[in-house]
XYZ file of C-alpha atoms in Angstrom:
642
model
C 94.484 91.819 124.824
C 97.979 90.745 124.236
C 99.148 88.863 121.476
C 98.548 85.197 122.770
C 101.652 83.657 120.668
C 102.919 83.448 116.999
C 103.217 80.565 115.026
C 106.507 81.984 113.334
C 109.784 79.938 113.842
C 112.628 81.926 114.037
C 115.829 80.667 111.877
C 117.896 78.118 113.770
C 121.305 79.534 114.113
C 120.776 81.979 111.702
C 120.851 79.908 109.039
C 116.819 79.570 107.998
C 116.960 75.856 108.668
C 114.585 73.943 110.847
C 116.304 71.089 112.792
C 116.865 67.632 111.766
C 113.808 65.249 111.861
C 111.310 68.057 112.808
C 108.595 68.948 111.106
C 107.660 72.688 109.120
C 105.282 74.174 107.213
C 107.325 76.152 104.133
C 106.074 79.720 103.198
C 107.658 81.614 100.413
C 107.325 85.322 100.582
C 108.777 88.691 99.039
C 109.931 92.136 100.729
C 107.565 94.496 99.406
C 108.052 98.413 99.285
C 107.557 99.357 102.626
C 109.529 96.671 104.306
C 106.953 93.976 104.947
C 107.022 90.307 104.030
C 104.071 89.634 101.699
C 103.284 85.952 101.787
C 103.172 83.784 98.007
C 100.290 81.796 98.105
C 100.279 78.106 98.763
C 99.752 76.720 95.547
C 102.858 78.908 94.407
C 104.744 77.763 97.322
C 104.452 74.382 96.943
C 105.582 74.798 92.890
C 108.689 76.618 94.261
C 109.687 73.879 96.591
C 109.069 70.911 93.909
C 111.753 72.856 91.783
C 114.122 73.485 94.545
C 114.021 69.500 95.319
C 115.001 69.531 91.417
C 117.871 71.926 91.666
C 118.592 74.285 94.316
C 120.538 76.636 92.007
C 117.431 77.180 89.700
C 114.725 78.997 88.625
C 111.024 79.387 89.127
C 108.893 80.779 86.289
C 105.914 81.688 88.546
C 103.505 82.321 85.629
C 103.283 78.345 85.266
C 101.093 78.324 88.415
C 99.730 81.675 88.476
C 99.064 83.272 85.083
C 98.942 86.692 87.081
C 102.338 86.555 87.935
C 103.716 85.820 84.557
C 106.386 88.546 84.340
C 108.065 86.731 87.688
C 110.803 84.487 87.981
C 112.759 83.810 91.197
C 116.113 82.861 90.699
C 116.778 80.567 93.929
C 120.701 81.043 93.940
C 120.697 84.882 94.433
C 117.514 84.556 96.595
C 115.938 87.260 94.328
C 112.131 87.760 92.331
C 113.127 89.223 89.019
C 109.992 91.198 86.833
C 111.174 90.711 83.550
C 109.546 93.677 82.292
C 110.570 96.064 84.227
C 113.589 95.095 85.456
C 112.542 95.296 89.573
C 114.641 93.216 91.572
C 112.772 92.335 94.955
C 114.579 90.184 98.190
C 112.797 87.087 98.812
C 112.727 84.480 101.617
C 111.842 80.775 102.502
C 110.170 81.208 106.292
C 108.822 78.225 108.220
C 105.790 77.981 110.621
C 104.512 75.057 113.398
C 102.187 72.824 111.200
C 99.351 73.426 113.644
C 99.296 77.118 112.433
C 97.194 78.724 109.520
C 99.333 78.254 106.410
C 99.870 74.339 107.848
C 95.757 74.222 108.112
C 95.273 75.786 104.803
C 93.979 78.965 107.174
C 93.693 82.301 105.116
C 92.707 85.636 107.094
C 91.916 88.388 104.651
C 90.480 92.134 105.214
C 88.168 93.733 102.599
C 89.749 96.571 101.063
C 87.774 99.996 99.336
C 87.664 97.982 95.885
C 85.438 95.540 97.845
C 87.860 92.672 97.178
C 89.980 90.905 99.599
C 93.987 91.222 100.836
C 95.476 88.776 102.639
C 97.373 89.704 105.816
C 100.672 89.333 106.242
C 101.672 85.482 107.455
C 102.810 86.319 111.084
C 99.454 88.304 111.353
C 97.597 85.453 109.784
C 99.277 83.219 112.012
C 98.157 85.220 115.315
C 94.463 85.930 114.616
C 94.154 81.958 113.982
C 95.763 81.478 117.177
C 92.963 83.767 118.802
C 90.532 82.316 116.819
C 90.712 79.066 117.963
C 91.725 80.081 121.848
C 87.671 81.381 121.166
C 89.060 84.668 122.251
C 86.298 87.585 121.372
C 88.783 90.052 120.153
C 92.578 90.520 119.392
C 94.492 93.605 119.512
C 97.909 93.929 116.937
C 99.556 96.332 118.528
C 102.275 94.130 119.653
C 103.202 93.458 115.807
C 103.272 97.073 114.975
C 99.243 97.782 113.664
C 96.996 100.271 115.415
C 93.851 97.570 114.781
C 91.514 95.866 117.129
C 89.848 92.260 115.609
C 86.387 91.793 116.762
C 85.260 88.000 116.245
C 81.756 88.270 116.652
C 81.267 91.073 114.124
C 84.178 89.903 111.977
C 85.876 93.062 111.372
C 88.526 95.168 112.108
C 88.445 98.416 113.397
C 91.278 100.942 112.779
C 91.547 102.434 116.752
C 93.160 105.943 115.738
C 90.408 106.467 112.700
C 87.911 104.167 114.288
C 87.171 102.971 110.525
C 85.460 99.732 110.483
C 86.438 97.164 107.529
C 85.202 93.534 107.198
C 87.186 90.731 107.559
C 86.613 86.959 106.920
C 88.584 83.674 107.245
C 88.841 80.875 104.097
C 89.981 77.642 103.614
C 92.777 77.386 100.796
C 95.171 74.909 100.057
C 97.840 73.959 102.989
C 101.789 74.988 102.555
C 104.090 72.261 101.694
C 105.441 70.766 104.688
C 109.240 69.167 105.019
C 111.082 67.153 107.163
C 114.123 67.858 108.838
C 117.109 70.129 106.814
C 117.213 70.843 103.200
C 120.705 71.208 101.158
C 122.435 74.073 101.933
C 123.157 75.222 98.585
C 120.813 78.482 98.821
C 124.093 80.724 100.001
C 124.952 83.648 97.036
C 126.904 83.320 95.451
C 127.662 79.674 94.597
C 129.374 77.784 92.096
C 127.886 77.412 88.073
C 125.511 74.890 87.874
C 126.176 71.645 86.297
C 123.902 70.421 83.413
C 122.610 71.876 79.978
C 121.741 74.925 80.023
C 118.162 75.566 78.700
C 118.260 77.800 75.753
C 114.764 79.593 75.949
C 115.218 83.633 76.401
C 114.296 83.491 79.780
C 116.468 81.504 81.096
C 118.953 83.393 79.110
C 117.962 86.397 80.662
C 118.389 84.501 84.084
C 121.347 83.169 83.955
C 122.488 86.846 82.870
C 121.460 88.464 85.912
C 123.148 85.476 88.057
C 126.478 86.121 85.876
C 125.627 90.336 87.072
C 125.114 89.186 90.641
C 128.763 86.904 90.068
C 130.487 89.809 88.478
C 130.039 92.518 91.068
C 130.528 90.192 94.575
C 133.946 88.916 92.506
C 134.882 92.175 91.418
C 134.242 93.319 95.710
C 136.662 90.456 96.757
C 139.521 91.422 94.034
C 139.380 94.623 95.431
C 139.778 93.354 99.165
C 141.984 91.487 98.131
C 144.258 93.910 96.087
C 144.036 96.329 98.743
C 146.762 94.850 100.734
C 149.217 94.751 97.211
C 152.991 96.155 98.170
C 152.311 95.849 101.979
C 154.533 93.857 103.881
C 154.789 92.226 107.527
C 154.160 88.740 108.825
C 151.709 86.612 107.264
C 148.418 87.114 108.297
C 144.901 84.803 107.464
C 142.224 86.429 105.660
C 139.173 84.013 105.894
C 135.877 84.778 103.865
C 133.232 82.497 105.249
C 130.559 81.746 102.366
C 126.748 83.260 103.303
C 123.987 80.352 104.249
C 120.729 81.945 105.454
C 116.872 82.148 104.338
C 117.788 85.574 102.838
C 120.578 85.870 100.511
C 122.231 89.291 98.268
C 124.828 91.854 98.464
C 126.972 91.831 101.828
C 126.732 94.691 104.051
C 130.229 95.608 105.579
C 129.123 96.084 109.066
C 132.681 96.960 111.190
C 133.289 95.865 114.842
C 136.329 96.496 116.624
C 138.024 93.820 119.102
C 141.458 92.793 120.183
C 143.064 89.460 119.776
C 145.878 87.616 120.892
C 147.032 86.780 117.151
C 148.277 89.315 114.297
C 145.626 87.785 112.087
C 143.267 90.095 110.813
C 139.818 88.006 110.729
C 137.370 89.107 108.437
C 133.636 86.680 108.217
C 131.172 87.278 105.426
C 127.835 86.189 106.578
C 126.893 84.270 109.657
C 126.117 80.864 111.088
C 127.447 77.614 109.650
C 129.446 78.145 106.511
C 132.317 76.892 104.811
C 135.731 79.057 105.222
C 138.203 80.081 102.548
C 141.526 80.208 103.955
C 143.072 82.952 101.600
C 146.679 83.882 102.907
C 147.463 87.696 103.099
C 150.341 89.325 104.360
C 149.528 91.880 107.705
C 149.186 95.145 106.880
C 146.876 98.539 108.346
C 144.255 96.679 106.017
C 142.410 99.767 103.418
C 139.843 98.008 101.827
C 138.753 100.110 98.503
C 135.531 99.016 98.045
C 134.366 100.008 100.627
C 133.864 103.408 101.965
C 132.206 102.840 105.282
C 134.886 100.491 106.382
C 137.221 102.507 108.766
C 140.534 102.624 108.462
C 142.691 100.264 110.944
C 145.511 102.071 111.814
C 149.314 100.994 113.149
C 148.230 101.493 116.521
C 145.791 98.716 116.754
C 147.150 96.136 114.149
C 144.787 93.416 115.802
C 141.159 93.665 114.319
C 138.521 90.885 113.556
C 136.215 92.688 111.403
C 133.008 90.824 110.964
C 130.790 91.173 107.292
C 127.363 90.690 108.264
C 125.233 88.781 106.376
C 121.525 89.815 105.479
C 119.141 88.012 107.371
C 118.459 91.088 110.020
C 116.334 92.243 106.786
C 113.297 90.371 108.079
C 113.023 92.950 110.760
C 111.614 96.086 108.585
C 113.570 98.693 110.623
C 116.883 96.709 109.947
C 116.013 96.621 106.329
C 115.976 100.361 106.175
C 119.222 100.991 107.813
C 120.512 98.155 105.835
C 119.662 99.492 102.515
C 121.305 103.015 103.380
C 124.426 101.101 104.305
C 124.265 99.519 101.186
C 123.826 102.556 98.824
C 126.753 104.087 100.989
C 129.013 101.609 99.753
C 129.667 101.834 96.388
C 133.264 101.979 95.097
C 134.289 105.061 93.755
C 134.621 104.868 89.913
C 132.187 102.452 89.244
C 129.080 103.371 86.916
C 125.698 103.247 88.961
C 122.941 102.484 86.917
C 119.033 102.559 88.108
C 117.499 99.066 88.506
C 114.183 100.081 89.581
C 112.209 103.846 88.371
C 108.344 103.795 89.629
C 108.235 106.608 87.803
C 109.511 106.105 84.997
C 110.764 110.020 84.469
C 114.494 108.850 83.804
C 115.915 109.166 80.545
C 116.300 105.034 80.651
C 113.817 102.508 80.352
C 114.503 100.512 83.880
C 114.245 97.029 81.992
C 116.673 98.620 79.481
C 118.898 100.100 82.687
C 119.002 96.423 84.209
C 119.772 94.733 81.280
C 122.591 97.158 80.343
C 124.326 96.521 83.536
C 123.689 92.510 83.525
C 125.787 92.706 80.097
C 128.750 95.336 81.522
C 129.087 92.757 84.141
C 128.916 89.603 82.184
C 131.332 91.609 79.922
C 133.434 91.994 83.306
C 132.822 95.421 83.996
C 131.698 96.798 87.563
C 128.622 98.066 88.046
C 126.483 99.073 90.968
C 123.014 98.552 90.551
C 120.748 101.450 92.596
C 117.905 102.529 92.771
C 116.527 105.755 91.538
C 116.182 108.493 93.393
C 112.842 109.350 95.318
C 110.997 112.329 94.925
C 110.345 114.822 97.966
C 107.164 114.730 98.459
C 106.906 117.015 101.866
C 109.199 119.982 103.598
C 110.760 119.020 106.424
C 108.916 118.556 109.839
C 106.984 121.798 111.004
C 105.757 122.928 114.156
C 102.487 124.471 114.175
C 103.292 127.531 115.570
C 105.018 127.906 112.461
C 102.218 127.902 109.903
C 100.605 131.375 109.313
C 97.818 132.652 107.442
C 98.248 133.480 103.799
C 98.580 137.304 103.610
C 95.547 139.062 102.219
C 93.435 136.095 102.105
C 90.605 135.516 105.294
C 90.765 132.081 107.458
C 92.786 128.813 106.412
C 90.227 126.336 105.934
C 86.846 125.744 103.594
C 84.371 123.149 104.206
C 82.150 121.601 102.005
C 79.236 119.752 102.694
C 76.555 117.812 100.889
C 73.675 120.153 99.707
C 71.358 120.767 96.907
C 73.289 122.362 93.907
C 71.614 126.081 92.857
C 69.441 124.871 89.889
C 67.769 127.159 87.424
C 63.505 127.014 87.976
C 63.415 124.788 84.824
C 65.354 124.305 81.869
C 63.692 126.526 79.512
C 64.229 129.307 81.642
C 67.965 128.525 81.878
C 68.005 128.175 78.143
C 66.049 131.647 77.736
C 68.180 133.265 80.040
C 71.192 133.080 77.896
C 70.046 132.712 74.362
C 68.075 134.985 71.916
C 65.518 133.772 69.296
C 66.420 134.144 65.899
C 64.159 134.748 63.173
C 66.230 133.528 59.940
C 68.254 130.492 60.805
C 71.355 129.939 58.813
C 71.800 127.532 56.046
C 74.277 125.322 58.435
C 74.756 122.471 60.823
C 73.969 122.515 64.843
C 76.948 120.820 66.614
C 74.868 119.107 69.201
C 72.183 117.368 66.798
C 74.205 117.315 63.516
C 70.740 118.262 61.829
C 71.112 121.901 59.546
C 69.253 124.497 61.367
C 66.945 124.695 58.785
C 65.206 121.496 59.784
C 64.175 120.700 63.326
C 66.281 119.641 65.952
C 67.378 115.526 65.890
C 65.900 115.457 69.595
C 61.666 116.105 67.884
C 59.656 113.230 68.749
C 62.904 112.144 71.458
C 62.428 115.101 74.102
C 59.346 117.284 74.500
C 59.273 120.754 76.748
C 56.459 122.819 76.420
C 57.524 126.521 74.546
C 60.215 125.131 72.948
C 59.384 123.808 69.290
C 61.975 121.353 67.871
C 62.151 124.185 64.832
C 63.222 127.075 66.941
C 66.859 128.200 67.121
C 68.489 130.563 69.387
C 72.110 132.272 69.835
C 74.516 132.266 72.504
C 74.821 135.697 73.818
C 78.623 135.967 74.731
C 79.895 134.029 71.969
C 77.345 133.911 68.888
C 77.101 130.650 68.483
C 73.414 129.035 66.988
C 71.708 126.143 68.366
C 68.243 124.371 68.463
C 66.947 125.161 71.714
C 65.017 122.195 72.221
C 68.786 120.477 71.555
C 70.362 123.156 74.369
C 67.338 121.881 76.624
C 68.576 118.404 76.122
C 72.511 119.266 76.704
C 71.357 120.943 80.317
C 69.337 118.034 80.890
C 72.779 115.414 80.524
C 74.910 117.865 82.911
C 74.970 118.954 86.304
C 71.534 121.121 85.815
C 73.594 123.806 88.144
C 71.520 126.530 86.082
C 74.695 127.017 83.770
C 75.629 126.916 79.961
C 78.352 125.792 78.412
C 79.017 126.548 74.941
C 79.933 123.091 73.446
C 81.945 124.839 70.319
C 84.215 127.037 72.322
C 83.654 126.256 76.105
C 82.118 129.711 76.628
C 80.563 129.202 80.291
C 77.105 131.185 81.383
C 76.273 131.594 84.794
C 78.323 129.891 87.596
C 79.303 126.886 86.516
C 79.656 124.119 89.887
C 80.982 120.506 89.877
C 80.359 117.299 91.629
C 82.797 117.538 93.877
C 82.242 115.047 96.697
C 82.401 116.680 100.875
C 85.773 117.642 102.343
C 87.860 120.499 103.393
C 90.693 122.520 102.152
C 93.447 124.326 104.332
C 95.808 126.652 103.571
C 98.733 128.180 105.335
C 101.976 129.389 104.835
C 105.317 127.535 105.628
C 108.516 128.756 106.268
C 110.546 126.793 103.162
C 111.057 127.615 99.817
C 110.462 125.787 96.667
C 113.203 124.738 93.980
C 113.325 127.658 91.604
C 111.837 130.606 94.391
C 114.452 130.788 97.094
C 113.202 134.163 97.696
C 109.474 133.560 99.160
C 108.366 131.313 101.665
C 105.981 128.193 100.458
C 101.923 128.435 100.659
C 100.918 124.312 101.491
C 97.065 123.250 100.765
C 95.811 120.500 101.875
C 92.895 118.777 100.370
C 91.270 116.022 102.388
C 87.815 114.024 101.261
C 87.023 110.802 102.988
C 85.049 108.023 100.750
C 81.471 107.721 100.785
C 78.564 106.871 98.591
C 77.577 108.744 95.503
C 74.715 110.803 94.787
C 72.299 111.420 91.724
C 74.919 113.704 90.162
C 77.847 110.941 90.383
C 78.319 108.032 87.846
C 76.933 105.415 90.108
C 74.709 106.777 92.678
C 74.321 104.508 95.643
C 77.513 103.264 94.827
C 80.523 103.251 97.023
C 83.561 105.581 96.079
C 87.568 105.600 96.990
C 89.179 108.396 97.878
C 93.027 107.134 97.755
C 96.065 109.108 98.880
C 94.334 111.778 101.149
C 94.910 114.014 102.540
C 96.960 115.724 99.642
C 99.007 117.955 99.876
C 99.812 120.831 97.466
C 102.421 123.571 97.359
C 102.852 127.653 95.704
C 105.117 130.129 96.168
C 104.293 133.125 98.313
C 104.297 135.576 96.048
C 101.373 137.654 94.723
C 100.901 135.429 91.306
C 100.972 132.197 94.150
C 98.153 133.864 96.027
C 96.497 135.112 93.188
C 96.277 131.689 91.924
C 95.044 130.368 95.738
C 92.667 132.758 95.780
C 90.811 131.516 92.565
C 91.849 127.703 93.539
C 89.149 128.607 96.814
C 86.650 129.939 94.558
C 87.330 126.494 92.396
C 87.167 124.670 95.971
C 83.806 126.476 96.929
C 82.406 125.393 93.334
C 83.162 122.001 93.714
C 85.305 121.692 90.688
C 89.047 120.656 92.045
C 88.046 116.944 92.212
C 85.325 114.871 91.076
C 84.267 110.862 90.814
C 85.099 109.074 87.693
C 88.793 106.623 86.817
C 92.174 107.353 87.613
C 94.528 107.646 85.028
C 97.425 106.263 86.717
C 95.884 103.336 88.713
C 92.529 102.323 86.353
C 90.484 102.280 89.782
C 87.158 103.564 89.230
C 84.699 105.073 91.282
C 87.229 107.118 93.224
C 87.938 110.349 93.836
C 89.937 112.217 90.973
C 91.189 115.635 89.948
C 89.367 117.429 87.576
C 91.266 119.311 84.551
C 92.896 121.739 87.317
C 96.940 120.876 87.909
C 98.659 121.005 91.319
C 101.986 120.790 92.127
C 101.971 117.805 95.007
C 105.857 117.620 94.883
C 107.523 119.833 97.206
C 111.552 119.468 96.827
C 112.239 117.632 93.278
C 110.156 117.681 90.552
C 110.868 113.692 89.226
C 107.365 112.996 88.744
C 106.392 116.232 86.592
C 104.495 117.368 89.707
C 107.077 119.730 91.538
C 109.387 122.503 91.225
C 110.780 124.332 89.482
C 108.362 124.611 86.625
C 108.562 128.610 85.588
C 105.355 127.748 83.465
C 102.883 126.150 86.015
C 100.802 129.422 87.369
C 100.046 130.980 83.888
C 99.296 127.615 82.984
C 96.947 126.740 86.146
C 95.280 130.183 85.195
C 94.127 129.144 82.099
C 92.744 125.836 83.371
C 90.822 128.004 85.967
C 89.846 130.145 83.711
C 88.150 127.066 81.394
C 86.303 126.096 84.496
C 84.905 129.659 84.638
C 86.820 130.890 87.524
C 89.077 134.110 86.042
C 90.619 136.748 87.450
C 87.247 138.667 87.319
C 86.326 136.524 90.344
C 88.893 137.696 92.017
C 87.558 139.818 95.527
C 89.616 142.976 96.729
């Protein structure tokens, strides 16, 4: 079914601003990561607005409506969410919808995500699937706005049509957006003037009004430069007129040239778009070079008749524009000016990002230029590769392993296992048994707790690799607590005895060879795993069984050289695989989720052309080291198969 209509107005004359004496439901919302518009909720909406009636140069401390967004402010003049702790800068926008639609109804669509809580969808998706809803329509495919899902009404959910994965959906009443009347005051352009009144004195405003007096510093220091560039020229007088930006979305201009010919010796040059007040700045003609700018072509004698327009940044709504727009931006830093990083997810630079931000907001208070960017990504993934192109790993058989749920080789009970790898000992030393904290001489703590017939709480036995003593009623009791795979582990020095096997949950594992090289071995190609478990439900051996489980960022992929230590280390990485001891279920370190899938003591490199996140190349270090990790899981190079 095609998309039946949205509810989403698009800005009047590109300036944001619904007509005079015409109704609008007001939604605030922020650019997130990957480009989309993330809607604020209505209750924070409507606290933004009542401050913008106040003054429309100020700020909105979010965490006095929603204590879970405490670190936020939004400063309203430069149109930007600041996170006070961190120093992220994020674009935001003041959209308006039809007050028939979902946000004016108070209308909230959300899907169920693996957590088992509930996201919102974005407000022009929100907006559609109401419109369905009430046409009575019995599904409602998004393709047209860019998502491969199909909404099925009657079952309430939505079904993912390249996956076919099925996720609930549901539809809740919430407060409705703040609705205006007619045009608000057009003081949202950035920059503006200093705004009159008191300042407030409290050390977030401070810190505020110090990245508005950043945001001041570099757009002034942009237009001395223009306006410098034309110093010693001289020729007939010609008008330079910079046109003040008034749209929904407001930041740093992007110089975006166009070439046309005119019928005056002016040379025109508009920042922003739409309905603005002009600057008449006189200039005298010259082949304009504009410094500050290196994307800006050069006009040349030949053509002394330009009108070069300065876009402003309201395409950014459109994610693909935003992209393109951000490159331009990052392309256009002056030469000679410091660049300091805004913005490090992860946090590998040698400065703090709150510490980089504020730096910079007091260089440019100070009046120094600065450009804030953004740090630099890590490459995750080679370049594009056909698949003619991937080969088998030399000396190793096939390119893929499956696993699949089955019973785990158990011992025929635990005495046995215990017998199997212990000897009795007739004299027990005058000293303490790590598992029970009881001396050897007496019985073992677990007497009266755990009871196994031929195995007295008073007997002890040794460890036959390693020599150390135990109760064996207390080694009974440690097989009992662990995977019962029929395998010892020494619990003093990690001795293993037998085959030890994880709880690794079903998947597969591939392996080829790809014709790149890593950072740091420019003379082998690149050997690329891939890892890939779906979620699912755990079993007796997992923390929860019955219990749903994650399994977030698959399929992973990991990367070794091709050389004979690289396929060495592959080789035991598939007998790891085969054990089910690469991953297992338990609670990510870096997010806190639990009850997903997680790696499990064995290191991969998952980085392919940097190494900012620790996780890449070069590292000369990383295959001894990912040998002995193997090698504490039980899987050495005496595993190894000519």
């Amino acid at each position: 079914m095609a998309r039946s209509g949205s509810g989403l107005l698009v800005p009047v004359n590109g300036l944001g601003y619904p007509p005079q004496n015409l109704a609008r439901v007001v939604v605030w919302e922020w650019l997130n990561e990957h480009g989309r518009w993330r809607p604020y909720s209505a209750a924070v909406c409507h606290h933004i607005e009542n401050v913008l009636k106040g003054d429309a140069r100020g700020t909105v401390v979010l965490g006095q409506v929603d204590a879970q967004l405490s670190p936020y402010v939004i400063d309203l003049q430069s149109m930007h969410q600041f996170r006070q702790d961190t120093g992220t800068m994020r674009p935001v926008q003041r959209n308006f919808y039809e007050p028939s639609s979902a946000p004016g109804k108070g209308v909230v669509w959300e899907w169920e995500n693996d957590n088992g809580s509930w996201t919102p969808y974005d407000m022009e998706i929100c907006v559609t699937i109401q419109n369905a809803y009430e046409k009575q329509h019995p599904w409602l495919d998004l393709t047209s706005l860019g998502f491969c899902y199909l909404i099925d009404f009657n079952s309430m959910s939505q079904t993912n049509r390249q996956s076919q994965r099925k996720r609930r959906l549901r539809r809740r009443m919430d407060l409705a957006y703040p609705l205006i009347m007619g045009s608000i005051p057009k003081s949202q352009s950035w920059p503006v003037g200093a705004s009159s009144g008191q300042p407030c004195s409290c050390q977030q405003c401070i810190l505020v009004n110090s990245t508005r007096a950043a945001s001041n510093a570099i757009l002034a220091s942009q237009r001395r430069k223009v306006y410098g560039g034309t110093a010693g020229n001289s020729g007939a007088a010609g008008t330079l007129t910079v046109v003040r930006q008034s749209n929904t979305f407001a930041g740093t201009s992007l110089w975006s040239p166009t070439s046309t010919s005119s019928g005056t010796n002016n040379n025109n040059i508009s920042v922003g778009g739409g309905q603005a007040k002009a600057e008449q700045v006189q200039l005298p003609q010259s082949t304009a070079n504009f410094p500050c700018s290196p994307v800006m072509p050069s006009l040349s004698s030949a053509h002394p008749h330009h009108a070069l327009t300065i876009n402003g940044q309201n395409n950014l709504n459109r994610p693909g524009t935003q992209r393109i727009s951000m490159g331009t931006a990052r392309g256009a830093i002056p030469p000679g000016v410091p660049a300091l990083p805004v913005k490090n997810l992860t946090g590998s630079g040698p400065v703090h990002p709150a510490l980089a931000g504020m730096t910079g907001i007091l260089m440019c208070a100070a009046g120094l230029p600065v450009c804030l960017t953004r740090a630099p990504k890590p490459i995750l993934h080679p370049p594009p590769i056909n698949k003619s192109d991937m080969k088998p790993v030399p000396g190793i058989n096939g390119m893929r392993r499956k696993t699949k749920k089955k019973h785990l080789r158990r011992g025929k009970n635990p005495e046995d296992v215990v017998r199997r790898y212990t000897e009795k000992i007739k004299v027990a030393p005058d000293e303490d048994c790590t598992i029970c904290m009881e001396r050897l001489l007496m019985s073992s703590g677990y007497e009266g707790v755990l009871q196994h017939k031929g195995v007295k709480p008073e007997l002890v036995g040794k460890l036959g690799k390693c020599g150390h003593m135990y109760h064996l009623l207390c080694l009974v009791a440690m097989y009992n607590n662990g995977n019962k795979d029929g395998s010892l582990q020494c619990p003093t020095c990690k001795t293993i005895y037998g085959e030890k096997t994880g709880t690794q949950p079903p998947g597969k594992m591939e392996y080829h060879v790809i014709p790149h090289c890593l950072p740091g071995y420019p003379d082998c190609k690149t050997i690329r795993i891939v890892y890939d478990i779906p979620a699912g439900i755990q079993t007796n051996e997992h923390p929860n069984p019955g219990k749903k489980f994650s399994a977030r960022g698959f399929p992973r992929h990991c990367y070794l050289p091709d050389n004979e230590k690289g396929r060495k280390v592959l080789k035991l990485l598939i007998t790891a695989w085969d054990r089910r001891l690469i991953f297992t279920i338990g609670t990510s370190s870096t997010t806190g989720e639990s009850d997903t899938v997680v790696w499990n003591e064995i290191h991969h490199k998952t980085e392919f052309g940097s190494n900012l996140t620790g996780h890449g190349y070069p590292d000369p270090n990383y295959l001894d080291n990912v040998l002995t990790e193997l090698s504490a899981q039980g899987v050495g190079e005496d595993n190894l198969k000519d």
